[in-house]
Amino acid sequence: MKTPNPIEHIDYWQKNEETMNRIALESLQRERLMNTLRRAYEQVPLYRMRCDNAGLKPGNLTIPDDIKRLPFTTSDDLRQHYPYGLLAIPREDVVRVHTSSGTTGKPKAVFFSKNDLDQSATLIARCLIMTGTRKGDTLQNMMTYGLFTGGLVMHYGAEKVGVLVVPAGPGNSDRQIALMRDFETTVFHMTPSYALYLASILQERGIDPRRDLHLKRAYLGAEPYSEETRKKIEQIYGIDVYNSYGLTEMNGPGVAFECQYKNGMHVWEDHFFIEIINPDTGEVLDEGQEGELVLTSLSREAMPLIRYRTRDITKIISGTCDCGRTHRRISRILGRSDDMFVVKGVNIFPQQIEQVLMGIKGVAQNYQIVLDSYDHLTVNVEISIGLFDGNIEHLLQLQSEIADKVRASILVKPKVELHEPGSLPVSEGKAKRVIDNRTL
Ligand SMILES: [Zn+2]
């Protein structure tokens, strides 16, 4: 039986860049940051106007200290200046566009030059090598191909390494299973909710992934998820699961990735300048404090973004990593500042509840949080089929165990409803975990 691997031989895609000493790395950041600010000021009217209004000229700034004086860029800026307003190169030098749609209004368009595409593939190649993927592996990419970056950006990065890529896209689980058998897939790229869903399908079909498949590792992204979920997926599949972080506005996947030590995600700081801010005040927080991640691109040609507010909540993990990489790490994403909801005056992220659920024996893969009022929440939980054994005592015990453990974590006691496996709505893309029925 396979178990997650001990640390393999450490290898690098770009050893010099990945292990550069901090002084050299910070000096490179300053140079690239200055260059980015100058180009943005010269080429993008919005940035020029904002700098002028704030009385700032790129040439007069002390880098990086003065970066705090620059205004933030937000997703609203991308929407308002859709499609070409933030473009910093001639239109004919753009070779690809990706978009990201929100729940309302116009999409956000993100452009790539040829160099930008090559750079994004290189950063993915670093991530894959960092986690032990090599030429000879088969990577089944179950992210959506098309305007979403999760498909194509990962695809070209994996090809750069020399991996056999199966561009499966999401959904159609029986086809996914056939592909992973036929091509002896060793690496997955998918959302955590789909990994859990697929596990339930494998179980229904009588396939034991540890015995019947060739999987070694998975890259999970596009949705935040808890450490307990990672352990659960590792356990079910007998693989190593690595956290990855990216966003369309910054190339897509490959901004930050875990190494084999799985202790935070290395941010490629030669290409991204990171800050953590208080999401309410915009104040820059000290290293180690939890807040919203703000990114400035350092090498993107087509569409440099300065102090872009990601809305993702994390913190910087200080200290060196045993893998030898000098690029700082961020913790797993705790949630999106947008996803946070308030019940009884308490700030709650869905992942806090998920973390509790995934650690309770008898809880199956799917759950949903329903908000009907401002002082009450309901957690719908699918539980193992074996628990429907006619003994109501068992169900009541589990129900109160869940309620107590959730309360211990979030300080609010939820109403808990238990459901049979497969009875809650599932999605093969991003899961919708929170149903907010409240009106102001
Ligand atoms: Zn490391």
CSV table of C-alpha atoms and ligand atoms in Angstrom, one decimal:
chain,number,residue,atom,x,y,z
A,1,MET,CA,0.0,0.0,0.0
A,2,LYS,CA,1.3,3.4,-0.9
A,3,THR,CA,1.8,6.2,1.7
A,4,PRO,CA,2.8,9.8,1.0
A,5,ASN,CA,6.5,9.9,0.2
A,6,PRO,CA,9.4,10.9,2.4
A,7,ILE,CA,11.3,13.8,1.0
A,8,GLU,CA,12.9,12.9,-2.3
A,9,HIS,CA,16.1,14.2,-3.6
A,10,ILE,CA,15.8,18.0,-3.8
A,11,ASP,CA,16.0,19.4,-7.3
A,12,TYR,CA,15.4,22.8,-8.9
A,13,TRP,CA,14.3,24.0,-12.3
A,14,GLN,CA,16.3,27.3,-11.9
A,15,LYS,CA,18.6,26.7,-9.0
A,16,ASN,CA,20.3,30.2,-9.1
A,17,GLU,CA,17.0,32.1,-9.1
A,18,GLU,CA,15.3,29.8,-6.5
A,19,THR,CA,18.2,29.8,-4.0
A,20,MET,CA,19.5,33.3,-4.5
A,21,ASN,CA,20.6,34.9,-1.2
A,22,ARG,CA,18.1,37.5,0.2
A,23,ILE,CA,20.3,40.5,-0.4
A,24,ALA,CA,20.6,39.7,-4.1
A,25,LEU,CA,17.0,38.8,-4.3
A,26,GLU,CA,15.8,42.0,-2.7
A,27,SER,CA,18.1,44.0,-5.0
A,28,LEU,CA,16.7,42.3,-8.0
A,29,GLN,CA,13.2,43.1,-6.7
A,30,ARG,CA,14.0,46.8,-6.4
A,31,GLU,CA,15.3,46.9,-9.9
A,32,ARG,CA,12.3,45.1,-11.3
A,33,LEU,CA,9.9,47.1,-9.2
A,34,MET,CA,11.3,50.4,-10.4
A,35,ASN,CA,11.2,49.2,-14.0
A,36,THR,CA,7.5,48.1,-13.5
A,37,LEU,CA,6.5,51.4,-12.0
A,38,ARG,CA,8.2,53.4,-14.7
A,39,ARG,CA,6.5,51.4,-17.5
A,40,ALA,CA,3.1,51.5,-15.8
A,41,TYR,CA,3.4,55.3,-15.3
A,42,GLU,CA,4.4,55.8,-18.9
A,43,GLN,CA,2.0,53.4,-20.6
A,44,VAL,CA,-1.1,53.1,-18.5
A,45,PRO,CA,-3.2,56.3,-18.1
A,46,LEU,CA,-4.8,55.1,-14.9
A,47,TYR,CA,-1.5,54.6,-13.1
A,48,ARG,CA,-0.2,57.9,-14.4
A,49,MET,CA,-3.2,59.7,-13.1
A,50,ARG,CA,-3.1,58.0,-9.7
A,51,CYS,CA,0.6,58.7,-9.2
A,52,ASP,CA,0.1,62.3,-10.3
A,53,ASN,CA,-2.8,62.8,-8.0
A,54,ALA,CA,-0.8,61.4,-5.1
A,55,GLY,CA,2.2,63.6,-6.1
A,56,LEU,CA,4.4,60.6,-6.8
A,57,LYS,CA,6.8,60.1,-9.7
A,58,PRO,CA,8.4,56.7,-10.1
A,59,GLY,CA,11.8,58.2,-10.3
A,60,ASN,CA,11.5,59.9,-6.9
A,61,LEU,CA,10.4,56.9,-4.9
A,62,THR,CA,12.7,55.0,-2.6
A,63,ILE,CA,12.1,51.4,-3.4
A,64,PRO,CA,10.7,49.4,-1.6
A,65,ASP,CA,9.9,51.8,1.4
A,66,ASP,CA,7.8,54.2,-0.6
A,67,ILE,CA,5.7,51.5,-2.3
A,68,LYS,CA,3.3,52.0,0.7
A,69,ARG,CA,2.5,55.4,-0.7
A,70,LEU,CA,1.2,54.0,-4.0
A,71,PRO,CA,-2.6,53.5,-4.4
A,72,PHE,CA,-3.9,49.9,-4.5
A,73,THR,CA,-5.2,48.3,-7.7
A,74,THR,CA,-8.5,46.5,-7.3
A,75,SER,CA,-10.6,44.1,-9.3
A,76,ASP,CA,-13.0,47.0,-9.9
A,77,ASP,CA,-10.2,48.8,-11.7
A,78,LEU,CA,-9.9,45.8,-14.1
A,79,ARG,CA,-13.6,45.8,-14.7
A,80,GLN,CA,-14.0,49.5,-15.2
A,81,HIS,CA,-11.1,49.6,-17.6
A,82,TYR,CA,-12.2,46.5,-19.5
A,83,PRO,CA,-11.0,45.4,-21.9
A,84,TYR,CA,-7.8,47.3,-22.9
A,85,GLY,CA,-7.5,50.1,-20.3
A,86,LEU,CA,-4.7,48.6,-18.3
A,87,LEU,CA,-2.7,47.3,-21.2
A,88,ALA,CA,1.0,48.5,-21.2
A,89,ILE,CA,2.2,47.2,-24.6
A,90,PRO,CA,0.9,47.7,-28.1
A,91,ARG,CA,-2.3,45.6,-28.8
A,92,GLU,CA,-0.5,43.7,-31.6
A,93,ASP,CA,2.1,42.4,-29.1
A,94,VAL,CA,-0.6,40.6,-27.0
A,95,VAL,CA,-0.7,36.9,-27.8
A,96,ARG,CA,-3.3,35.6,-25.3
A,97,VAL,CA,-6.1,36.8,-23.1
A,98,HIS,CA,-7.6,35.1,-20.1
A,99,THR,CA,-10.7,36.4,-18.3
A,100,SER,CA,-12.1,36.0,-14.9
A,101,SER,CA,-15.8,36.5,-14.3
A,102,GLY,CA,-17.2,37.7,-11.1
A,103,THR,CA,-20.7,37.1,-9.9
A,104,THR,CA,-21.7,40.5,-11.2
A,105,GLY,CA,-20.9,42.9,-14.0
A,106,LYS,CA,-18.1,42.9,-16.6
A,107,PRO,CA,-15.4,40.3,-16.6
A,108,LYS,CA,-11.7,41.1,-15.9
A,109,ALA,CA,-9.4,40.7,-18.8
A,110,VAL,CA,-5.7,39.7,-18.3
A,111,PHE,CA,-3.3,39.9,-21.2
A,112,PHE,CA,-0.1,38.1,-22.0
A,113,SER,CA,2.8,38.9,-24.2
A,114,LYS,CA,5.0,36.1,-25.6
A,115,ASN,CA,7.5,36.7,-22.8
A,116,ASP,CA,4.7,36.7,-20.2
A,117,LEU,CA,3.5,33.2,-21.4
A,118,ASP,CA,7.1,31.9,-21.3
A,119,GLN,CA,7.5,33.3,-17.8
A,120,SER,CA,4.3,31.8,-16.5
A,121,ALA,CA,5.3,28.4,-17.9
A,122,THR,CA,8.7,28.7,-16.3
A,123,LEU,CA,7.2,29.4,-12.9
A,124,ILE,CA,4.9,26.4,-13.2
A,125,ALA,CA,8.0,24.3,-14.2
A,126,ARG,CA,9.7,25.5,-10.9
A,127,CYS,CA,6.6,24.4,-9.0
A,128,LEU,CA,6.4,20.9,-10.6
A,129,ILE,CA,10.1,20.1,-10.1
A,130,MET,CA,9.9,21.5,-6.6
A,131,THR,CA,7.3,18.9,-5.7
A,132,GLY,CA,9.0,15.9,-7.3
A,133,THR,CA,7.2,15.8,-10.7
A,134,ARG,CA,9.6,14.9,-13.5
A,135,LYS,CA,9.8,14.0,-17.2
A,136,GLY,CA,8.1,10.6,-17.4
A,137,ASP,CA,5.2,11.6,-15.2
A,138,THR,CA,1.7,11.8,-16.6
A,139,LEU,CA,-0.3,14.9,-15.4
A,140,GLN,CA,-4.0,14.8,-15.7
A,141,ASN,CA,-5.2,18.4,-15.8
A,142,MET,CA,-8.8,18.5,-14.6
A,143,MET,CA,-9.1,22.2,-14.4
A,144,THR,CA,-11.2,24.1,-17.0
A,145,TYR,CA,-9.5,24.8,-20.3
A,146,GLY,CA,-10.4,28.0,-21.9
A,147,LEU,CA,-10.6,31.5,-20.5
A,148,PHE,CA,-9.8,30.3,-17.0
A,149,THR,CA,-6.1,30.1,-16.4
A,150,GLY,CA,-6.1,26.8,-14.5
A,151,GLY,CA,-6.1,24.7,-17.7
A,152,LEU,CA,-3.7,26.3,-20.2
A,153,VAL,CA,-1.2,27.9,-17.8
A,154,MET,CA,-0.6,24.6,-16.0
A,155,HIS,CA,-0.6,22.8,-19.3
A,156,TYR,CA,2.2,24.7,-20.9
A,157,GLY,CA,4.3,24.7,-17.7
A,158,ALA,CA,4.0,20.9,-17.5
A,159,GLU,CA,4.9,20.5,-21.1
A,160,LYS,CA,8.0,22.6,-20.5
A,161,VAL,CA,9.2,20.1,-17.9
A,162,GLY,CA,8.6,17.3,-20.4
A,163,VAL,CA,5.6,15.8,-18.6
A,164,LEU,CA,2.9,13.9,-20.6
A,165,VAL,CA,-0.1,16.1,-20.1
A,166,VAL,CA,-3.6,14.7,-20.4
A,167,PRO,CA,-5.8,17.8,-21.0
A,168,ALA,CA,-8.9,16.2,-19.5
A,169,GLY,CA,-10.7,19.4,-18.3
A,170,PRO,CA,-13.2,19.0,-15.4
A,171,GLY,CA,-16.2,16.7,-14.9
A,172,ASN,CA,-17.3,13.5,-16.6
A,173,SER,CA,-15.9,11.3,-13.8
A,174,ASP,CA,-16.1,8.0,-15.6
A,175,ARG,CA,-14.0,9.4,-18.5
A,176,GLN,CA,-11.5,10.8,-16.0
A,177,ILE,CA,-11.2,7.4,-14.4
A,178,ALA,CA,-10.7,5.7,-17.8
A,179,LEU,CA,-8.0,8.3,-18.7
A,180,MET,CA,-6.1,7.8,-15.5
A,181,ARG,CA,-6.1,4.0,-16.0
A,182,ASP,CA,-5.2,4.1,-19.7
A,183,PHE,CA,-2.4,6.6,-19.4
A,184,GLU,CA,-1.3,5.6,-15.9
A,185,THR,CA,-1.7,9.1,-14.5
A,186,THR,CA,0.7,9.9,-11.7
A,187,VAL,CA,-0.2,13.6,-11.1
A,188,PHE,CA,-3.6,15.4,-10.7
A,189,HIS,CA,-4.4,19.0,-11.0
A,190,MET,CA,-7.9,19.7,-9.8
A,191,THR,CA,-10.0,21.5,-7.2
A,192,PRO,CA,-10.2,20.1,-3.7
A,193,SER,CA,-14.0,19.7,-4.0
A,194,TYR,CA,-13.7,17.7,-7.2
A,195,ALA,CA,-11.0,15.5,-5.6
A,196,LEU,CA,-13.4,14.6,-2.9
A,197,TYR,CA,-16.3,14.1,-5.3
A,198,LEU,CA,-14.2,11.9,-7.5
A,199,ALA,CA,-13.2,9.8,-4.5
A,200,SER,CA,-16.8,9.0,-3.9
A,201,ILE,CA,-17.3,8.0,-7.5
A,202,LEU,CA,-14.2,5.7,-7.3
A,203,GLN,CA,-15.7,4.1,-4.2
A,204,GLU,CA,-19.0,3.5,-5.9
A,205,ARG,CA,-17.3,1.9,-8.9
A,206,GLY,CA,-15.3,-0.4,-6.5
A,207,ILE,CA,-12.0,1.2,-7.5
A,208,ASP,CA,-9.4,1.6,-4.7
A,209,PRO,CA,-7.1,4.4,-5.9
A,210,ARG,CA,-4.2,3.1,-3.7
A,211,ARG,CA,-4.4,-0.3,-5.3
A,212,ASP,CA,-5.8,0.2,-8.7
A,213,LEU,CA,-4.3,3.5,-9.9
A,214,HIS,CA,-0.7,4.9,-10.3
A,215,LEU,CA,-1.2,8.3,-8.5
A,216,LYS,CA,1.7,9.9,-6.7
A,217,ARG,CA,0.7,13.5,-6.0
A,218,ALA,CA,-2.0,16.1,-6.6
A,219,TYR,CA,-2.0,19.8,-7.0
A,220,LEU,CA,-5.1,21.3,-5.5
A,221,GLY,CA,-6.1,24.9,-6.1
A,222,ALA,CA,-8.8,27.4,-7.2
A,223,GLU,CA,-10.6,27.1,-3.8
A,224,PRO,CA,-9.3,27.4,-0.3
A,225,TYR,CA,-9.4,24.2,1.7
A,226,SER,CA,-8.4,23.1,5.2
A,227,GLU,CA,-5.4,21.0,6.4
A,228,GLU,CA,-7.9,18.3,7.4
A,229,THR,CA,-9.2,18.1,3.8
A,230,ARG,CA,-5.6,17.7,2.6
A,231,LYS,CA,-5.0,14.8,5.0
A,232,LYS,CA,-8.3,13.2,4.0
A,233,ILE,CA,-7.5,13.4,0.3
A,234,GLU,CA,-3.9,12.1,0.9
A,235,GLN,CA,-5.4,9.2,2.9
A,236,ILE,CA,-8.0,8.2,0.3
A,237,TYR,CA,-5.8,8.3,-2.7
A,238,GLY,CA,-2.5,7.4,-1.0
A,239,ILE,CA,-0.7,10.5,-2.5
A,240,ASP,CA,1.0,13.7,-1.6
A,241,VAL,CA,-1.2,16.7,-1.9
A,242,TYR,CA,0.4,20.1,-2.5
A,243,ASN,CA,-1.2,23.5,-2.0
A,244,SER,CA,-0.9,25.9,-4.9
A,245,TYR,CA,-1.8,29.5,-5.2
A,246,GLY,CA,-2.5,31.7,-8.1
A,247,LEU,CA,-5.0,34.1,-9.6
A,248,THR,CA,-5.9,35.0,-13.1
A,249,GLU,CA,-4.7,38.6,-12.6
A,250,MET,CA,-1.2,37.3,-11.9
A,251,ASN,CA,-0.8,34.7,-14.7
A,252,GLY,CA,-3.0,32.1,-13.0
A,253,PRO,CA,-1.5,29.1,-11.1
A,254,GLY,CA,2.2,29.2,-10.1
A,255,VAL,CA,2.4,32.4,-8.0
A,256,ALA,CA,3.1,30.3,-5.0
A,257,PHE,CA,3.5,26.6,-4.4
A,258,GLU,CA,4.4,24.3,-1.6
A,259,CYS,CA,7.7,22.4,-1.7
A,260,GLN,CA,8.1,18.9,-0.4
A,261,TYR,CA,8.2,20.1,3.2
A,262,LYS,CA,4.5,21.2,2.9
A,263,ASN,CA,5.0,24.1,5.3
A,264,GLY,CA,3.6,27.1,3.5
A,265,MET,CA,3.8,28.1,-0.2
A,266,HIS,CA,6.9,29.7,-1.6
A,267,VAL,CA,6.0,32.9,-3.4
A,268,TRP,CA,8.3,33.5,-6.4
A,269,GLU,CA,9.6,36.8,-5.2
A,270,ASP,CA,11.7,37.5,-8.2
A,271,HIS,CA,8.4,37.9,-10.1
A,272,PHE,CA,6.0,39.1,-7.4
A,273,PHE,CA,6.4,41.6,-4.6
A,274,ILE,CA,4.3,40.7,-1.6
A,275,GLU,CA,2.7,42.7,1.1
A,276,ILE,CA,0.1,41.8,3.8
A,277,ILE,CA,-2.4,44.5,4.7
A,278,ASN,CA,-5.2,45.0,7.1
A,279,PRO,CA,-8.2,44.6,4.7
A,280,ASP,CA,-10.2,47.3,6.5
A,281,THR,CA,-7.6,50.0,6.8
A,282,GLY,CA,-5.1,49.2,4.0
A,283,GLU,CA,-2.3,49.5,6.5
A,284,VAL,CA,0.7,47.3,5.8
A,285,LEU,CA,1.1,44.6,8.5
A,286,ASP,CA,4.3,43.1,9.9
A,287,GLU,CA,5.7,39.8,8.7
A,288,GLY,CA,3.7,37.0,10.4
A,289,GLN,CA,0.5,38.9,10.9
A,290,GLU,CA,-2.6,37.7,9.2
A,291,GLY,CA,-4.2,39.9,6.6
A,292,GLU,CA,-5.0,40.4,2.9
A,293,LEU,CA,-2.3,39.5,0.4
A,294,VAL,CA,-1.3,42.3,-2.0
A,295,LEU,CA,0.8,41.5,-5.0
A,296,THR,CA,2.8,43.6,-7.4
A,297,SER,CA,3.9,42.0,-10.6
A,298,LEU,CA,7.7,42.4,-11.2
A,299,SER,CA,8.2,41.0,-14.7
A,300,ARG,CA,4.9,41.1,-16.6
A,301,GLU,CA,5.0,43.1,-19.8
A,302,ALA,CA,1.5,43.2,-21.1
A,303,MET,CA,-0.3,44.1,-18.0
A,304,PRO,CA,1.8,45.1,-14.9
A,305,LEU,CA,-0.4,45.3,-11.8
A,306,ILE,CA,0.7,47.5,-8.9
A,307,ARG,CA,-0.4,46.7,-5.3
A,308,TYR,CA,-3.2,44.4,-6.5
A,309,ARG,CA,-5.6,43.5,-3.7
A,310,THR,CA,-6.2,39.8,-4.0
A,311,ARG,CA,-8.8,39.6,-1.2
A,312,ASP,CA,-7.1,36.4,-0.1
A,313,ILE,CA,-6.3,36.2,3.6
A,314,THR,CA,-3.0,34.7,4.6
A,315,LYS,CA,0.3,35.5,6.4
A,316,ILE,CA,4.0,35.4,5.6
A,317,ILE,CA,5.9,32.6,7.2
A,318,SER,CA,9.3,33.7,8.3
A,319,GLY,CA,12.5,31.8,8.4
A,320,THR,CA,14.4,29.6,5.9
A,321,CYS,CA,13.0,26.4,4.4
A,322,ASP,CA,14.9,23.1,4.5
A,323,CYS,CA,14.5,22.8,0.7
A,324,GLY,CA,17.1,25.6,0.3
A,325,ARG,CA,14.8,28.0,-1.5
A,326,THR,CA,15.1,31.6,-0.2
A,327,HIS,CA,11.8,32.8,-1.5
A,328,ARG,CA,9.4,33.5,1.5
A,329,ARG,CA,6.4,31.4,2.1
A,330,ILE,CA,2.8,32.3,2.8
A,331,SER,CA,0.4,30.2,4.8
A,332,ARG,CA,-2.5,28.3,3.2
A,333,ILE,CA,-5.3,30.7,2.2
A,334,LEU,CA,-7.5,31.1,5.2
A,335,GLY,CA,-10.3,32.4,3.1
A,336,ARG,CA,-11.3,35.4,0.9
A,337,SER,CA,-12.1,38.6,2.7
A,338,ASP,CA,-15.2,38.4,0.4
A,339,ASP,CA,-16.2,34.9,1.7
A,340,MET,CA,-16.0,35.9,5.3
A,341,PHE,CA,-19.4,36.1,6.9
A,342,VAL,CA,-20.6,37.4,10.3
A,343,VAL,CA,-22.9,35.6,12.7
A,344,LYS,CA,-23.6,36.9,16.2
A,345,GLY,CA,-20.9,39.5,15.5
A,346,VAL,CA,-18.2,36.9,14.9
A,347,ASN,CA,-16.1,36.8,11.7
A,348,ILE,CA,-16.2,33.3,10.3
A,349,PHE,CA,-14.6,31.7,7.2
A,350,PRO,CA,-16.2,28.6,5.7
A,351,GLN,CA,-12.8,26.9,5.9
A,352,GLN,CA,-12.9,27.0,9.7
A,353,ILE,CA,-16.0,24.9,9.7
A,354,GLU,CA,-14.7,22.6,7.0
A,355,GLN,CA,-11.5,22.0,9.1
A,356,VAL,CA,-13.7,20.8,12.0
A,357,LEU,CA,-16.0,18.6,9.8
A,358,MET,CA,-13.1,16.8,8.0
A,359,GLY,CA,-11.6,15.8,11.4
A,360,ILE,CA,-14.8,14.1,12.6
A,361,LYS,CA,-15.2,10.3,12.0
A,362,GLY,CA,-18.4,9.5,10.1
A,363,VAL,CA,-18.5,12.8,8.2
A,364,ALA,CA,-18.5,12.3,4.4
A,365,GLN,CA,-17.2,14.6,1.8
A,366,ASN,CA,-19.9,17.2,1.2
A,367,TYR,CA,-21.2,19.9,3.4
A,368,GLN,CA,-23.0,23.2,3.1
A,369,ILE,CA,-23.5,26.2,5.4
A,370,VAL,CA,-26.8,28.0,5.3
A,371,LEU,CA,-27.3,31.5,6.7
A,372,ASP,CA,-30.9,32.4,7.4
A,373,SER,CA,-30.4,35.1,10.0
A,374,TYR,CA,-27.7,37.1,11.6
A,375,ASP,CA,-27.5,35.2,14.8
A,376,HIS,CA,-27.9,31.6,13.6
A,377,LEU,CA,-26.3,29.2,11.1
A,378,THR,CA,-27.2,25.7,9.9
A,379,VAL,CA,-24.5,23.2,8.8
A,380,ASN,CA,-25.8,20.5,6.4
A,381,VAL,CA,-23.4,17.5,6.5
A,382,GLU,CA,-23.3,14.3,4.5
A,383,ILE,CA,-22.3,11.4,6.6
A,384,SER,CA,-21.2,7.8,5.9
A,385,ILE,CA,-23.9,5.5,4.7
A,386,GLY,CA,-23.0,3.0,7.5
A,387,LEU,CA,-24.3,5.4,10.1
A,388,PHE,CA,-27.8,5.0,8.8
A,389,ASP,CA,-28.1,1.7,10.7
A,390,GLY,CA,-31.5,2.3,12.2
A,391,ASN,CA,-30.0,3.3,15.5
A,392,ILE,CA,-31.1,6.9,16.1
A,393,GLU,CA,-28.7,7.2,19.1
A,394,HIS,CA,-25.7,7.1,16.8
A,395,LEU,CA,-27.0,9.9,14.7
A,396,LEU,CA,-27.9,12.1,17.6
A,397,GLN,CA,-24.5,11.6,19.1
A,398,LEU,CA,-22.8,12.6,15.9
A,399,GLN,CA,-25.0,15.6,15.5
A,400,SER,CA,-24.2,16.9,18.9
A,401,GLU,CA,-20.5,16.1,18.5
A,402,ILE,CA,-20.4,18.2,15.3
A,403,ALA,CA,-22.3,21.1,16.9
A,404,ASP,CA,-20.0,21.1,19.9
A,405,LYS,CA,-16.8,21.0,17.9
A,406,VAL,CA,-17.9,23.7,15.5
A,407,ARG,CA,-18.8,25.9,18.4
A,408,ALA,CA,-15.4,25.3,20.0
A,409,SER,CA,-13.8,26.5,16.8
A,410,ILE,CA,-16.0,29.5,15.7
A,411,LEU,CA,-17.7,30.3,19.1
A,412,VAL,CA,-21.1,30.0,17.6
A,413,LYS,CA,-23.2,26.8,18.0
A,414,PRO,CA,-24.7,25.8,14.7
A,415,LYS,CA,-27.8,23.8,14.0
A,416,VAL,CA,-26.6,20.6,12.4
A,417,GLU,CA,-28.6,18.5,9.9
A,418,LEU,CA,-27.3,15.1,8.8
A,419,HIS,CA,-27.8,13.9,5.2
A,420,GLU,CA,-27.2,10.7,3.3
A,421,PRO,CA,-24.2,10.7,1.0
A,422,GLY,CA,-24.9,12.2,-2.4
A,423,SER,CA,-28.0,14.1,-1.2
A,424,LEU,CA,-26.4,17.6,-1.1
A,425,PRO,CA,-25.8,19.5,-4.3
A,426,VAL,CA,-22.4,18.9,-5.8
A,427,SER,CA,-20.5,20.8,-8.4
A,428,GLU,CA,-17.7,19.5,-10.6
A,429,GLY,CA,-16.1,22.9,-10.6
A,430,LYS,CA,-15.9,25.2,-7.7
A,431,ALA,CA,-18.1,24.3,-4.8
A,432,LYS,CA,-20.6,26.7,-3.4
A,433,ARG,CA,-20.3,26.1,0.3
A,434,VAL,CA,-22.2,29.0,1.8
A,435,ILE,CA,-25.9,29.8,1.0
A,436,ASP,CA,-26.7,33.2,2.3
A,437,ASN,CA,-30.5,33.7,2.4
A,438,ARG,CA,-30.3,36.8,4.6
A,439,THR,CA,-31.6,40.2,3.5
A,440,LEU,CA,-30.6,43.4,5.1
B,1,ZN,ZN,10.8,24.9,0.8
